[in-house]
Amino acid sequence: MDRKTLTRTLNKLQQEGSCKCIKVSAPLVTNYARSRLFDVILHSSVGDVSPELVEQFRTRQRNFDTESRAGAAAKVKQNQHMTAIPGLRISRRVKVYKPLLLEAMYANGFIGAKMIRAKL
């Protein structure tokens, strides 16, 4: 479901009185100096929103953000090699990925498809 369909559905439910939507501001996970707004959908029977309830919204959103970013962080950590000796630094080797065949093709005048499209 895309954002536009979800917004239309929420607006229709709000007009019927089935739910109400409020915007809550929360600090970003990576930058606490900035904040962002997110929508919270509540049942129509909920009256005034207390500060404790708003804090629960922020906590749930913060936990969701950290959990969704945890997978990407784990992949990055998985690719990094840990050294057995803490003070030892291993220099990274630069690998040359161009095979000799590709270099020979370019030397004979081969032009990639992207360059042809850019010239046209």
CSV table of C-alpha atoms in Angstrom, one decimal:
chain,number,residue,atom,x,y,z
A,1,MET,CA,0.0,0.0,0.0
A,2,ASP,CA,1.4,3.3,-1.0
A,3,ARG,CA,1.4,6.5,1.1
A,4,LYS,CA,-1.3,8.3,-0.9
A,5,THR,CA,-3.8,5.4,-0.5
A,6,LEU,CA,-3.1,5.2,3.2
A,7,THR,CA,-3.6,8.9,3.6
A,8,ARG,CA,-6.9,8.7,1.7
A,9,THR,CA,-8.1,5.8,3.8
A,10,LEU,CA,-7.1,7.5,7.1
A,11,ASN,CA,-8.9,10.7,6.1
A,12,LYS,CA,-12.1,8.7,5.2
A,13,LEU,CA,-11.9,6.9,8.6
A,14,GLN,CA,-11.5,10.2,10.4
A,15,GLN,CA,-14.5,11.8,8.6
A,16,GLU,CA,-16.6,8.7,9.7
A,17,GLY,CA,-15.4,9.2,13.3
A,18,SER,CA,-13.7,5.7,13.5
A,19,CYS,CA,-10.3,7.0,14.4
A,20,LYS,CA,-8.3,10.2,15.0
A,21,CYS,CA,-4.8,11.0,13.8
A,22,ILE,CA,-2.3,13.2,15.7
A,23,LYS,CA,1.2,14.3,14.8
A,24,VAL,CA,3.9,13.7,17.4
A,25,SER,CA,7.4,15.2,17.3
A,26,ALA,CA,10.3,13.0,18.2
A,27,PRO,CA,14.1,13.5,18.0
A,28,LEU,CA,16.0,11.6,15.3
A,29,VAL,CA,17.8,8.4,16.3
A,30,THR,CA,21.1,9.6,14.8
A,31,ASN,CA,20.8,13.3,15.4
A,32,TYR,CA,19.1,14.5,18.6
A,33,ALA,CA,19.5,18.2,17.6
A,34,ARG,CA,16.8,17.6,14.9
A,35,SER,CA,13.3,16.2,15.3
A,36,ARG,CA,10.7,14.8,12.9
A,37,LEU,CA,7.0,14.4,12.9
A,38,PHE,CA,5.2,11.1,12.7
A,39,ASP,CA,1.5,10.3,12.6
A,40,VAL,CA,-0.2,8.3,15.4
A,41,ILE,CA,-3.6,6.8,14.7
A,42,LEU,CA,-5.8,6.5,17.8
A,43,HIS,CA,-9.2,5.1,18.5
A,44,SER,CA,-11.9,7.7,18.5
A,45,SER,CA,-12.8,7.0,22.1
A,46,VAL,CA,-9.4,8.2,23.3
A,47,GLY,CA,-9.8,11.7,24.8
A,48,ASP,CA,-6.9,13.9,25.7
A,49,VAL,CA,-3.4,12.6,25.1
A,50,SER,CA,-1.3,12.6,28.2
A,51,PRO,CA,2.5,13.3,28.2
A,52,GLU,CA,3.1,9.7,29.4
A,53,LEU,CA,1.3,8.4,26.3
A,54,VAL,CA,3.2,10.7,24.0
A,55,GLU,CA,6.4,9.4,25.6
A,56,GLN,CA,5.3,5.9,24.9
A,57,PHE,CA,4.7,6.8,21.2
A,58,ARG,CA,8.2,8.3,21.0
A,59,THR,CA,9.8,5.2,22.6
A,60,ARG,CA,8.0,2.8,20.3
A,61,GLN,CA,9.1,4.9,17.3
A,62,ARG,CA,12.7,5.1,18.5
A,63,ASN,CA,12.7,1.3,19.1
A,64,PHE,CA,11.3,0.6,15.6
A,65,ASP,CA,14.0,2.9,14.0
A,66,THR,CA,16.9,1.2,15.9
A,67,GLU,CA,15.6,-2.3,15.1
A,68,SER,CA,15.1,-1.5,11.4
A,69,ARG,CA,18.6,0.0,11.2
A,70,ALA,CA,20.2,-2.9,13.2
A,71,GLY,CA,20.1,-5.2,10.2
A,72,ALA,CA,22.2,-2.8,8.1
A,73,ALA,CA,24.6,-2.2,11.0
A,74,ALA,CA,25.1,-5.9,11.5
A,75,LYS,CA,25.9,-6.4,7.8
A,76,VAL,CA,28.5,-3.6,8.0
A,77,LYS,CA,30.0,-5.1,11.2
A,78,GLN,CA,30.0,-8.5,9.6
A,79,ASN,CA,32.1,-7.4,6.7
A,80,GLN,CA,34.7,-5.7,8.9
A,81,HIS,CA,37.5,-8.0,10.1
A,82,MET,CA,38.4,-7.8,13.7
A,83,THR,CA,42.1,-8.1,14.6
A,84,ALA,CA,43.3,-10.5,17.3
A,85,ILE,CA,45.7,-8.0,18.7
A,86,PRO,CA,44.0,-4.7,19.7
A,87,GLY,CA,47.0,-2.4,18.9
A,88,LEU,CA,47.7,-3.9,15.5
A,89,ARG,CA,46.5,-2.0,12.4
A,90,ILE,CA,46.1,-3.9,9.1
A,91,SER,CA,46.5,-1.8,6.0
A,92,ARG,CA,44.0,-2.5,3.3
A,93,ARG,CA,45.2,-3.8,0.0
A,94,VAL,CA,44.1,-2.1,-3.1
A,95,LYS,CA,42.8,-4.6,-5.6
A,96,VAL,CA,42.8,-4.0,-9.3
A,97,TYR,CA,39.4,-5.2,-10.7
A,98,LYS,CA,40.0,-4.4,-14.4
A,99,PRO,CA,40.9,-7.6,-16.3
A,100,LEU,CA,43.3,-7.4,-19.1
A,101,LEU,CA,40.6,-8.1,-21.6
A,102,LEU,CA,38.6,-4.9,-20.6
A,103,GLU,CA,41.7,-2.8,-20.8
A,104,ALA,CA,42.4,-4.2,-24.3
A,105,MET,CA,38.8,-3.4,-25.4
A,106,TYR,CA,39.1,0.2,-24.3
A,107,ALA,CA,42.5,0.5,-26.0
A,108,ASN,CA,40.9,-0.7,-29.3
A,109,GLY,CA,38.2,2.1,-29.1
A,110,PHE,CA,35.4,0.4,-27.2
A,111,ILE,CA,32.9,2.9,-25.9
A,112,GLY,CA,30.4,1.9,-23.2
A,113,ALA,CA,26.6,2.2,-23.7
A,114,LYS,CA,26.4,5.0,-21.1
A,115,MET,CA,28.9,7.1,-22.9
A,116,ILE,CA,27.0,6.6,-26.2
A,117,ARG,CA,23.7,7.7,-24.7
A,118,ALA,CA,25.4,10.8,-23.1
A,119,LYS,CA,26.8,11.8,-26.5
A,120,LEU,CA,23.4,11.4,-28.3
